[in-house]
Coordinates of C-alpha atoms in Angstrom, one line a residue:
X1 CA 56.3 23.8 -20.2
X2 CA 53.0 25.3 -19.5
X3 CA 51.7 28.1 -17.3
X4 CA 48.5 27.8 -15.3
X5 CA 46.1 30.0 -13.1
X6 CA 47.4 30.1 -9.6
X7 CA 45.3 29.4 -6.5
X8 CA 42.2 31.7 -7.5
X9 CA 39.7 31.8 -10.5
X10 CA 40.7 34.8 -12.6
X11 CA 37.9 36.9 -14.3
X12 CA 37.7 38.5 -17.8
X13 CA 39.9 41.6 -18.3
X14 CA 42.3 41.2 -15.6
X15 CA 46.0 41.7 -15.6
X16 CA 47.7 38.2 -14.8
X17 CA 51.2 39.5 -14.7
X18 CA 53.2 42.3 -13.6
X19 CA 55.1 44.2 -16.4
X20 CA 57.5 41.8 -17.3
X21 CA 61.3 43.0 -18.0
X22 CA 63.0 41.2 -21.0
X23 CA 66.0 39.0 -20.6
X24 CA 67.1 40.5 -24.2
X25 CA 65.9 42.9 -26.8
X26 CA 66.9 44.8 -30.0
X27 CA 65.4 47.5 -32.2
X28 CA 65.0 46.6 -35.6
X29 CA 67.8 48.3 -37.8
X30 CA 65.4 50.6 -39.6
X31 CA 64.4 52.1 -36.3
X32 CA 67.6 52.6 -34.6
X33 CA 67.6 56.5 -35.7
X34 CA 63.9 57.2 -34.6
X35 CA 63.5 55.2 -31.2
X36 CA 65.2 54.8 -28.1
X37 CA 67.4 51.9 -28.3
X38 CA 66.6 50.8 -24.4
X39 CA 62.8 51.6 -24.2
X40 CA 61.7 51.5 -27.7
X41 CA 59.8 54.8 -27.3
X42 CA 60.0 57.2 -30.0
X43 CA 62.4 60.1 -30.1
X44 CA 61.7 63.8 -30.7
X45 CA 62.2 64.6 -34.4
X46 CA 64.9 67.0 -33.3
X47 CA 66.9 64.1 -32.0
X48 CA 67.3 62.0 -35.1
X49 CA 68.2 62.4 -38.7
X50 CA 68.8 59.8 -41.5
X51 CA 72.3 58.6 -42.1
X52 CA 73.9 56.8 -45.0
X53 CA 76.5 55.0 -43.0
X54 CA 76.0 52.5 -40.2
X55 CA 73.4 53.2 -37.7
X56 CA 74.2 54.4 -34.3
X57 CA 72.0 53.8 -31.1
X58 CA 70.5 56.7 -29.6
X59 CA 68.6 57.2 -26.2
X60 CA 65.9 59.2 -25.0
X61 CA 67.2 59.8 -21.4
X62 CA 70.4 59.5 -19.2
X63 CA 68.7 56.6 -17.6
X64 CA 68.0 54.8 -20.9
X65 CA 71.7 55.6 -22.1
X66 CA 73.0 53.6 -18.9
X67 CA 72.1 50.6 -20.7
X68 CA 74.3 51.5 -23.6
X69 CA 75.5 48.9 -26.3
X70 CA 78.7 47.2 -25.7
X71 CA 81.6 47.4 -28.3
X72 CA 80.5 44.0 -29.7
X73 CA 76.9 45.3 -30.3
X74 CA 78.3 48.4 -32.1
X75 CA 80.3 46.1 -34.3
X76 CA 77.1 43.9 -35.2
X77 CA 75.5 47.1 -36.5
X78 CA 77.9 46.7 -39.4
X79 CA 76.1 43.3 -40.5
X80 CA 72.5 44.3 -40.9
X81 CA 70.0 42.9 -40.4
X82 CA 71.5 42.6 -36.8
X83 CA 68.3 42.4 -34.3
X84 CA 68.3 39.0 -33.8
X85 CA 72.4 38.8 -33.7
X86 CA 72.2 41.5 -31.0
X87 CA 69.5 40.0 -29.1
X88 CA 71.4 36.4 -28.9
X89 CA 74.4 38.5 -27.7
X90 CA 72.5 40.3 -24.8
X91 CA 71.6 36.8 -23.8
X92 CA 75.1 35.2 -23.3
X93 CA 75.6 36.7 -19.7
X94 CA 72.7 34.5 -18.6
X95 CA 73.9 31.4 -20.5
X96 CA 75.5 28.4 -19.1
X97 CA 78.7 26.7 -20.6
X98 CA 77.9 24.6 -23.8
X99 CA 77.6 21.2 -21.4
X100 CA 74.0 22.6 -21.0
X101 CA 72.8 24.1 -24.3
X102 CA 69.2 22.6 -24.1
X103 CA 67.7 25.6 -22.1
X104 CA 69.1 29.1 -21.7
X105 CA 67.5 31.0 -18.8
X106 CA 64.8 28.3 -18.6
X107 CA 63.9 28.7 -22.4
X108 CA 64.0 25.9 -24.8
X109 CA 66.9 26.6 -27.4
X110 CA 65.4 24.2 -30.2
X111 CA 69.1 24.0 -31.4
X112 CA 68.8 20.4 -32.5
X113 CA 65.5 20.9 -34.7
X114 CA 66.6 24.2 -36.0
X115 CA 69.9 22.9 -37.3
X116 CA 68.3 20.0 -38.9
X117 CA 66.9 22.4 -41.5
X118 CA 69.5 23.5 -43.9
X119 CA 68.3 27.0 -44.6
X120 CA 67.9 27.9 -41.0
X121 CA 71.1 26.1 -39.9
X122 CA 73.3 28.3 -42.4
X123 CA 71.7 31.5 -40.8
X124 CA 72.5 30.4 -37.4
X125 CA 76.1 29.4 -38.3
X126 CA 76.6 32.7 -40.4
X127 CA 74.9 34.6 -37.4
X128 CA 77.3 32.7 -34.7
X129 CA 80.3 33.3 -36.5
X130 CA 79.3 37.1 -36.7
X131 CA 78.9 37.2 -33.1
X132 CA 81.9 35.7 -32.4
X133 CA 83.8 38.3 -34.5
X134 CA 82.0 40.9 -32.6
X135 CA 83.1 39.7 -29.2
X136 CA 86.7 39.3 -29.8
X137 CA 87.4 43.1 -29.3
X138 CA 86.2 43.0 -25.7
X139 CA 87.4 39.4 -24.7
X140 CA 89.9 39.0 -22.2
X141 CA 93.4 37.3 -22.7
X142 CA 92.9 33.6 -23.4
X143 CA 89.2 33.7 -23.6
X144 CA 87.5 31.7 -26.6
X145 CA 84.1 32.0 -28.2
X146 CA 82.3 28.9 -27.6
X147 CA 80.6 28.3 -31.0
X148 CA 77.9 25.9 -29.9
X149 CA 77.0 28.3 -27.1
X150 CA 76.8 31.1 -29.7
X151 CA 74.5 28.9 -31.9
X152 CA 72.4 28.0 -28.8
X153 CA 71.8 31.6 -27.9
X154 CA 70.7 32.7 -31.5
X155 CA 68.5 29.9 -31.7
X156 CA 66.9 31.0 -28.3
X157 CA 66.0 34.2 -30.0
X158 CA 64.4 32.6 -33.0
X159 CA 62.4 30.2 -30.9
X160 CA 61.2 32.6 -28.1
X161 CA 61.6 36.0 -29.6
X162 CA 58.2 38.3 -30.0
X163 CA 58.0 41.1 -32.3
X164 CA 57.4 44.2 -30.1
X165 CA 54.8 46.6 -31.6
X166 CA 54.7 50.4 -31.0
X167 CA 51.5 52.4 -30.5
X168 CA 50.6 52.5 -34.2
X169 CA 51.0 48.7 -34.6
X170 CA 54.3 48.7 -36.4
X171 CA 56.7 46.1 -35.4
X172 CA 59.9 47.9 -34.2
X173 CA 61.9 45.5 -32.6
X174 CA 62.3 42.1 -30.9
X175 CA 62.5 40.8 -27.1
X176 CA 62.9 37.7 -25.2
X177 CA 61.3 37.2 -22.1
X178 CA 61.6 34.8 -19.4
X179 CA 59.5 31.6 -18.4
X180 CA 56.8 33.5 -16.7
X181 CA 55.8 34.9 -20.2
X182 CA 57.7 32.6 -22.9
X183 CA 56.3 29.4 -21.1
X184 CA 52.7 30.5 -22.1
X185 CA 51.7 28.2 -24.9
X186 CA 50.0 28.9 -28.1
X187 CA 46.1 28.2 -28.7
X188 CA 43.9 28.9 -31.5
X189 CA 41.5 29.7 -28.9
X190 CA 43.1 31.5 -26.3
X191 CA 42.1 32.9 -22.9
X192 CA 44.7 35.7 -22.6
X193 CA 46.3 38.2 -24.5
X194 CA 49.5 40.6 -24.0
X195 CA 50.4 44.1 -24.4
X196 CA 53.8 46.2 -24.4
X197 CA 54.4 48.7 -22.3
X198 CA 56.8 51.3 -24.4
X199 CA 57.9 54.4 -22.3
X200 CA 61.0 55.8 -20.8
X201 CA 62.1 53.7 -17.7
X202 CA 61.5 56.9 -15.3
X203 CA 58.0 57.6 -16.8
X204 CA 55.9 54.5 -16.3
X205 CA 52.2 54.8 -17.4
X206 CA 50.7 53.7 -14.2
X207 CA 51.8 52.9 -10.6
X208 CA 49.7 50.0 -9.6
X209 CA 50.6 46.5 -11.1
X210 CA 49.4 43.0 -10.7
X211 CA 51.0 40.5 -9.1
X212 CA 52.2 37.4 -10.8
X213 CA 49.0 35.2 -10.9
X214 CA 49.9 32.3 -13.0
X215 CA 52.5 29.7 -12.3
X216 CA 54.3 26.7 -13.9
X217 CA 52.3 23.5 -14.0
X218 CA 53.1 21.3 -11.2
X219 CA 54.4 24.2 -9.0
X220 CA 52.8 25.7 -6.0
X221 CA 53.0 29.4 -4.9
X222 CA 52.4 31.1 -1.6
X223 CA 50.4 34.4 -1.8
X224 CA 51.2 34.2 -5.8
X225 CA 55.0 33.9 -5.1
X226 CA 56.5 30.6 -6.6
X227 CA 58.3 28.7 -4.0
X228 CA 60.1 26.2 -6.0
X229 CA 61.3 27.8 -9.2
X230 CA 63.5 30.8 -9.6
X231 CA 63.0 32.9 -12.7
X232 CA 66.1 34.7 -14.1
X233 CA 66.0 38.6 -13.9
X234 CA 65.6 40.9 -16.8
X235 CA 68.0 43.5 -18.4
X236 CA 68.3 45.8 -15.2
X237 CA 64.9 47.2 -15.6
X238 CA 65.6 48.3 -19.2
X239 CA 63.9 47.4 -22.5
X240 CA 60.1 47.1 -23.5
X241 CA 57.9 45.5 -21.0
X242 CA 54.9 43.1 -21.6
X243 CA 51.9 42.6 -19.5
X244 CA 49.4 39.4 -19.9
X245 CA 45.7 40.0 -19.5
X246 CA 42.8 37.7 -19.4
X247 CA 40.2 37.8 -22.3
X248 CA 38.0 34.9 -20.8
X249 CA 37.4 33.7 -17.5
X250 CA 40.1 31.4 -16.4
X251 CA 39.4 28.9 -13.7
X252 CA 41.7 28.0 -10.8
X253 CA 44.6 25.7 -12.2
X254 CA 43.4 26.0 -15.8
X255 CA 46.2 26.7 -18.7
X256 CA 47.0 30.1 -19.7
X257 CA 47.2 30.4 -23.4
X258 CA 47.8 33.1 -25.7
X259 CA 47.8 33.3 -29.7
X260 CA 51.1 33.2 -31.6
X261 CA 49.7 34.1 -34.9
X262 CA 46.7 36.0 -36.1
X263 CA 43.7 34.1 -35.3
X264 CA 41.9 35.2 -38.4
X265 CA 44.6 33.5 -40.7
X266 CA 44.1 30.1 -42.0
X267 CA 45.3 26.9 -40.1
X268 CA 47.4 24.2 -42.1
X269 CA 44.6 21.2 -42.5
X270 CA 45.1 18.3 -44.6
X271 CA 42.3 17.8 -47.2
X272 CA 42.2 14.1 -46.2
X273 CA 41.2 15.1 -42.4
X274 CA 38.3 17.1 -43.9
X275 CA 36.4 14.5 -45.9
X276 CA 36.4 10.9 -46.2
X277 CA 34.8 10.2 -49.6
X278 CA 36.9 10.6 -52.8
X279 CA 34.4 13.2 -53.9
X280 CA 34.7 15.3 -51.0
X281 CA 38.2 14.9 -51.0
X282 CA 38.8 16.0 -54.6
X283 CA 36.4 18.9 -53.9
X284 CA 38.8 19.9 -50.9
X285 CA 41.6 19.6 -53.3
X286 CA 40.2 22.1 -55.8
X287 CA 39.5 24.5 -52.8
X288 CA 43.0 24.4 -51.3
X289 CA 44.3 25.2 -54.9
X290 CA 41.6 28.0 -55.5
X291 CA 42.7 29.3 -52.2
X292 CA 46.3 29.3 -53.2
X293 CA 45.6 31.1 -56.4
X294 CA 43.3 33.7 -54.9
X295 CA 45.9 34.3 -52.1
X296 CA 48.6 34.9 -54.6
X297 CA 46.6 37.2 -56.6
X298 CA 45.6 39.3 -53.8
X299 CA 49.4 39.3 -52.7
X300 CA 50.3 40.3 -56.2
X301 CA 47.8 43.0 -56.6
X302 CA 48.9 44.4 -52.9
X303 CA 52.5 44.3 -53.7
X304 CA 51.8 46.2 -57.0
X305 CA 49.8 48.8 -55.2
X306 CA 52.5 49.4 -52.6
X307 CA 55.2 49.6 -55.2
X308 CA 53.6 51.4 -58.0
X309 CA 51.1 53.5 -55.7
X310 CA 47.8 53.2 -58.0
X311 CA 45.2 52.6 -55.5
X312 CA 42.5 53.1 -58.2
X313 CA 43.7 49.9 -60.1
X314 CA 44.0 48.0 -56.7
X315 CA 40.3 48.5 -55.7
X316 CA 39.0 47.5 -59.4
X317 CA 41.1 44.2 -59.3
X318 CA 40.2 43.3 -55.9
X319 CA 36.6 44.0 -56.1
X320 CA 36.3 42.3 -59.2
X321 CA 38.0 39.1 -57.5
X322 CA 35.4 39.2 -54.8
X323 CA 32.6 39.6 -57.3
X324 CA 33.6 36.9 -59.7
X325 CA 35.7 34.6 -57.8
X326 CA 38.2 32.4 -59.6
X327 CA 37.1 32.1 -63.6
X328 CA 37.0 28.6 -64.7
X329 CA 40.1 28.8 -66.9
X330 CA 42.3 29.8 -64.1
X331 CA 41.8 26.5 -62.4
X332 CA 43.2 23.5 -63.6
X333 CA 40.3 20.5 -63.6
X334 CA 41.2 17.0 -64.2
X335 CA 39.8 15.4 -67.4
X336 CA 36.6 14.5 -67.5
X337 CA 35.3 16.7 -64.8
X338 CA 32.9 19.6 -65.0
X339 CA 34.3 23.1 -64.6
X340 CA 34.2 24.7 -60.9
X341 CA 33.8 28.1 -60.0
X342 CA 34.9 29.4 -56.7
X343 CA 33.9 32.5 -54.9
X344 CA 34.9 33.8 -51.4
X345 CA 32.6 33.4 -48.6
X346 CA 32.3 37.3 -47.1
X347 CA 33.7 35.5 -43.8
X348 CA 36.7 33.7 -45.4
X349 CA 39.8 34.8 -44.2
X350 CA 41.0 36.1 -47.6
X351 CA 38.1 38.1 -47.9
X352 CA 38.6 39.9 -44.6
X353 CA 42.1 40.7 -45.8
X354 CA 40.8 42.1 -48.8
X355 CA 38.4 44.4 -47.0
X356 CA 41.2 45.6 -45.0
X357 CA 43.2 46.3 -48.1
X358 CA 40.3 48.1 -50.0
X359 CA 39.5 50.3 -46.8
X360 CA 43.1 51.5 -47.1
X361 CA 43.1 52.0 -50.9
X362 CA 40.1 53.9 -51.0
X363 CA 41.2 56.3 -48.1
X364 CA 44.4 56.9 -50.3
X365 CA 42.3 57.6 -53.3
X366 CA 40.0 60.1 -51.0
X367 CA 43.3 61.7 -49.9
X368 CA 45.0 62.0 -53.4
X369 CA 41.6 63.5 -54.5
X370 CA 41.1 66.0 -51.7
X371 CA 44.8 67.3 -52.5
X372 CA 43.8 67.6 -56.1
X373 CA 40.6 69.3 -55.5
X374 CA 42.1 71.9 -53.1
X375 CA 44.8 72.8 -55.8
X376 CA 42.5 73.3 -58.7
X377 CA 39.7 74.9 -56.4
X378 CA 37.0 72.4 -57.6
X379 CA 34.3 70.5 -55.5
X380 CA 35.4 67.2 -53.8
X381 CA 32.6 65.3 -54.1
X382 CA 34.4 62.3 -56.0
X383 CA 36.8 62.4 -52.9
X384 CA 33.9 62.1 -50.4
X385 CA 32.7 59.1 -52.6
X386 CA 36.1 57.1 -52.0
X387 CA 35.8 58.3 -48.1
X388 CA 32.1 56.8 -48.0
X389 CA 33.4 53.4 -49.5
X390 CA 36.5 53.4 -47.3
X391 CA 34.7 53.9 -44.4
X392 CA 32.1 51.1 -45.7
X393 CA 34.7 48.6 -46.0
X394 CA 35.7 49.2 -42.5
X395 CA 32.4 49.0 -41.2
X396 CA 31.9 45.5 -43.1
X397 CA 35.3 44.4 -41.5
X398 CA 34.3 45.2 -38.2
X399 CA 30.7 43.4 -38.5
X400 CA 31.9 40.4 -40.2
X401 CA 34.8 40.0 -37.4
X402 CA 32.1 40.5 -34.9
X403 CA 29.9 37.6 -36.5
X404 CA 33.1 35.4 -36.0
X405 CA 33.6 36.5 -32.4
X406 CA 30.1 35.3 -31.4
X407 CA 31.2 31.9 -32.1
X408 CA 34.7 32.3 -30.7
X409 CA 35.4 34.7 -28.1
X410 CA 38.9 34.8 -28.3
X411 CA 38.6 37.0 -31.4
X412 CA 38.0 39.9 -28.9
X413 CA 41.3 41.7 -29.7
X414 CA 40.6 41.7 -33.4
X415 CA 36.9 42.8 -32.9
X416 CA 38.3 45.8 -30.7
X417 CA 40.6 46.9 -33.1
X418 CA 38.0 46.8 -36.1
X419 CA 35.3 48.5 -34.3
X420 CA 37.7 51.3 -33.5
X421 CA 39.1 51.6 -37.2
X422 CA 35.5 51.6 -38.4
X423 CA 34.7 54.4 -35.8
X424 CA 37.5 56.6 -36.9
X425 CA 36.7 56.1 -40.7
X426 CA 33.1 57.1 -40.1
X427 CA 34.2 60.0 -38.0
X428 CA 36.8 61.2 -40.7
X429 CA 33.8 60.9 -43.3
X430 CA 31.4 62.9 -41.1
X431 CA 34.1 65.8 -40.4
X432 CA 35.1 65.9 -44.3
X433 CA 35.2 69.4 -45.5
X434 CA 33.5 68.4 -48.5
X435 CA 30.0 68.6 -47.0
X436 CA 30.5 72.5 -46.5
X437 CA 30.7 72.7 -50.3
X438 CA 26.8 72.6 -50.0
X439 CA 27.0 76.0 -48.2
X440 CA 23.8 75.6 -45.9
X441 CA 24.8 72.2 -44.7
X442 CA 24.9 72.9 -40.8
X443 CA 26.2 70.2 -38.4
X444 CA 25.3 71.2 -34.7
X445 CA 26.7 67.9 -33.4
X446 CA 30.0 69.2 -34.0
X447 CA 29.7 72.4 -32.2
X448 CA 32.1 73.5 -29.6
X449 CA 30.9 72.6 -25.9
X450 CA 32.6 73.3 -22.5
X451 CA 31.2 69.8 -21.5
X452 CA 33.5 66.5 -21.4
X453 CA 33.9 64.7 -24.7
X454 CA 31.8 61.9 -23.7
X455 CA 29.0 64.0 -22.3
X456 CA 28.7 65.3 -25.7
X457 CA 27.9 62.0 -27.0
X458 CA 25.3 60.6 -24.7
X459 CA 23.0 58.2 -26.7
X460 CA 19.1 58.1 -25.5
X461 CA 18.9 54.5 -26.7
X462 CA 22.0 52.8 -25.2
X463 CA 24.4 53.3 -22.5
X464 CA 27.7 53.0 -24.4
X465 CA 29.2 56.3 -23.3
X466 CA 28.7 55.5 -19.8
X467 CA 29.9 52.0 -20.0
X468 CA 33.0 53.3 -21.8
X469 CA 33.6 55.6 -18.6
X470 CA 32.7 53.2 -16.2
X471 CA 35.5 50.9 -17.6
X472 CA 38.1 53.4 -17.5
X473 CA 37.1 54.7 -13.8
X474 CA 36.1 51.9 -12.0
X475 CA 37.4 48.7 -13.8
X476 CA 36.1 45.1 -14.6
X477 CA 33.9 44.7 -11.4
X478 CA 31.7 47.3 -12.9
X479 CA 31.7 46.1 -16.0
X480 CA 30.7 42.6 -14.9
X481 CA 27.9 44.1 -12.9
X482 CA 26.7 46.1 -16.0
X483 CA 26.8 42.9 -18.0
X484 CA 29.0 42.6 -21.2
X485 CA 26.3 40.7 -23.2
X486 CA 23.9 43.6 -22.2
X487 CA 26.2 46.4 -23.5
X488 CA 26.9 44.6 -26.6
X489 CA 23.2 43.9 -27.3
X490 CA 22.3 47.5 -26.9
X491 CA 25.1 48.5 -29.0
X492 CA 23.9 46.2 -31.9
X493 CA 20.4 47.5 -31.5
X494 CA 21.4 51.1 -31.6
X495 CA 23.8 50.8 -34.5
X496 CA 21.2 48.8 -36.5
X497 CA 18.7 51.9 -36.5
X498 CA 21.6 53.9 -37.4
X499 CA 22.6 51.4 -40.2
X500 CA 19.0 51.7 -41.8
X501 CA 19.5 55.3 -42.3
X502 CA 23.2 55.3 -43.5
X503 CA 24.2 52.2 -45.0
X504 CA 22.7 52.7 -48.3
X505 CA 24.4 56.1 -48.4
X506 CA 27.8 54.7 -47.6
X507 CA 27.8 51.8 -50.2
X508 CA 26.1 53.5 -53.1
X509 CA 28.2 53.1 -56.4
X510 CA 30.0 50.0 -55.0
X511 CA 29.0 46.7 -56.7
X512 CA 30.3 44.3 -54.3
X513 CA 29.2 46.2 -51.0
X514 CA 25.6 46.5 -52.8
X515 CA 25.4 42.5 -52.0
X516 CA 25.0 43.2 -48.4
X517 CA 21.5 44.2 -47.3
X518 CA 22.5 44.6 -43.7
X519 CA 26.2 44.4 -42.5
X520 CA 25.2 43.4 -39.1
X521 CA 22.8 40.4 -40.2
X522 CA 24.4 37.4 -41.4
X523 CA 21.3 35.3 -41.4
X524 CA 21.1 35.3 -45.1
X525 CA 24.3 33.4 -45.4
X526 CA 22.6 30.4 -44.0
X527 CA 23.6 28.0 -40.7
X528 CA 26.6 26.8 -42.7
X529 CA 30.0 28.8 -42.5
X530 CA 31.2 27.1 -45.6
X531 CA 34.1 29.3 -47.1
X532 CA 32.8 29.1 -50.7
X533 CA 30.0 29.5 -53.2
X534 CA 27.5 31.7 -51.4
X535 CA 24.6 33.5 -52.9
X536 CA 24.6 37.1 -52.2
X537 CA 21.4 39.1 -51.9
X538 CA 21.5 42.6 -53.6
X539 CA 20.5 45.5 -51.4
X540 CA 17.4 47.3 -52.6
X541 CA 17.1 51.2 -51.4
X542 CA 14.2 53.1 -51.6
X543 CA 16.3 56.5 -51.9
X544 CA 17.2 56.9 -55.6
X545 CA 21.1 57.8 -55.7
X546 CA 21.3 58.3 -59.3
X547 CA 21.8 62.1 -58.4
X548 CA 24.7 61.3 -56.0
X549 CA 26.8 60.7 -59.2
X550 CA 25.7 64.1 -60.5
X551 CA 28.3 66.6 -58.9
X552 CA 26.0 69.5 -59.0
X553 CA 25.1 70.8 -55.4
X554 CA 21.5 71.2 -56.5
X555 CA 21.3 67.3 -57.1
X556 CA 22.4 66.3 -53.5
X557 CA 20.3 69.2 -51.6
X558 CA 17.3 67.7 -53.8
X559 CA 17.4 64.6 -51.9
X560 CA 16.8 66.4 -48.7
X561 CA 19.0 63.9 -46.5
X562 CA 22.3 65.6 -46.6
X563 CA 22.3 67.2 -43.1
X564 CA 20.7 63.7 -41.6
X565 CA 23.1 61.5 -43.4
X566 CA 26.1 63.4 -42.1
X567 CA 24.7 63.4 -38.5
X568 CA 23.8 59.8 -38.6
X569 CA 27.3 58.9 -40.0
X570 CA 29.0 60.7 -37.2
X571 CA 26.6 59.3 -34.5
X572 CA 27.5 55.7 -36.0
X573 CA 31.0 56.4 -36.0
X574 CA 31.0 57.6 -32.1
X575 CA 28.9 54.5 -31.2
X576 CA 31.7 52.1 -33.2
X577 CA 34.5 53.9 -31.4
X578 CA 33.1 53.8 -28.0
X579 CA 32.4 50.1 -28.5
X580 CA 35.9 49.6 -29.7
X581 CA 37.0 51.3 -26.7
X582 CA 35.0 49.3 -24.4
X583 CA 36.3 46.0 -25.9
X584 CA 39.8 47.6 -25.7
X585 CA 39.5 48.2 -22.0
X586 CA 39.0 44.7 -21.6
X587 CA 41.8 43.4 -23.6
X588 CA 44.3 46.2 -22.7
X589 CA 43.1 47.9 -19.3
X590 CA 42.1 51.6 -18.7
X591 CA 45.6 52.8 -19.0
X592 CA 46.7 51.7 -22.3
X593 CA 47.6 53.9 -25.3
X594 CA 44.6 52.6 -27.3
X595 CA 41.9 54.0 -24.6
X596 CA 43.8 57.3 -24.7
X597 CA 43.8 57.4 -28.5
X598 CA 40.1 56.8 -28.3
X599 CA 39.3 59.7 -25.8
X600 CA 41.5 62.0 -28.2
X601 CA 39.5 61.2 -31.2
X602 CA 36.1 61.8 -29.1
X603 CA 37.6 65.0 -27.9
X604 CA 37.0 66.9 -31.3
X605 CA 35.9 70.4 -31.3
X606 CA 34.1 71.5 -34.6
X607 CA 34.3 74.7 -36.1

């Protein structure tokens, strides 16, 4: 099945479905005490506590509680993890007799293929038995469980359910939607994305909704309403809703696609498909082996970091891996072949993942050091150094992904996220109280102002604040008139001049980041985007940063750049945050939580 644009072209940044109600949904077990089991919104902290016994569903309102759990669902809570089982149970009222188990509610069950896998089939059979046992307490006399139908319902969940993410990006549950969402196919170069609406059923974030502007292939519509297919109704208005939105221009009749996976992750490609010669094929084999070993190493270091809580060790190991690559002795080379050494290309997916981990680890190191210094009453310059490098990695992740975005525009969602994160990291660095240790380090940019937050951040070189405001106030028609390319170009020009002033300060002392002379200019990588064996240029800065490692205040002040570094860092953060918000408005619309979050970050009143 597939969905296509209806009788009109769809421009970039337009909702193409109304908010779609799920057929079935279920919170993950670990969130049952903290989130509403109906709308998935977070409960006030006073409404939930941690329990050691089986979890109990909670609700945020009387309206949400009307979609309460059945006795069978409550019984399933005793067999965790239960979210897929509970979602399958909720599908059963929509199901047909077992004589038709290939599709339920128009959705492919995929039962035959799933049951051919030994591990999956064991899970499905166990789950079906658990659902059957739970249903017996509410079944009428002589009613029997249909084992095949129960397996089919669970297979529908395994095949069609999507992870529902909250405003912080956490997966808090799953939901199964009808054909107008589930029939949208995957593409590695999608033209649409989707967002979730998580709010109490009586408090919708906005009133105006788009009509359904897509339809199944081969069907016709009258004014956007399908006239030869009947979609199943959702769960009486409850559950997390989903909205599909265009991220590219979609022509009339063109297939609409979304990404089922992270587009920055690798794809399964056989080495034999990459090269015809035996030499290239053998090289591809070694590269695949190197990728596997490096991936395992990053996973191992990350797991150790999360378990032990040693961010310093994590940073040292990952940066050493980025610099040295895979050592010769770590890679088994066939007899008679010369030793090979593989280093990650800065745009390799594993390098991008590593930047994310390093930004987080350095941020944790900074937080730990700030707490330590506040307790002993010492200066916190070491903590500020960790914040610098964390912000630098966030910025490198944003610029690297943007470079890829220039070749593949479907990365728009990822780029919006990374620019926003970079902006937040830079603003946090600029606002750090460690700067105040210098005594006379003033920061007039942060002074309280009666004007609106955006009015405080107007830039004489670009119109990014105005473009962000236009995006929120007037929508995509105004964006198209202003020109997406024009806004992006002026943004890059503006941050380019700021980076000339602040990049050397951000990366000082970090061996890997010093390889990047300009994080926005990747021309030094060459035209090839080969993911291995690059020669990095070391950055050379006119400013002598040796005194930065000296924690004396006089050493820092001697540079004469302290105030300007802080102000430039702040201005760079504002630009990144506004551009991330500009892109997020295209992806998710002006009413999304993301836009509200960015507005809040910009509405900072410094002391």
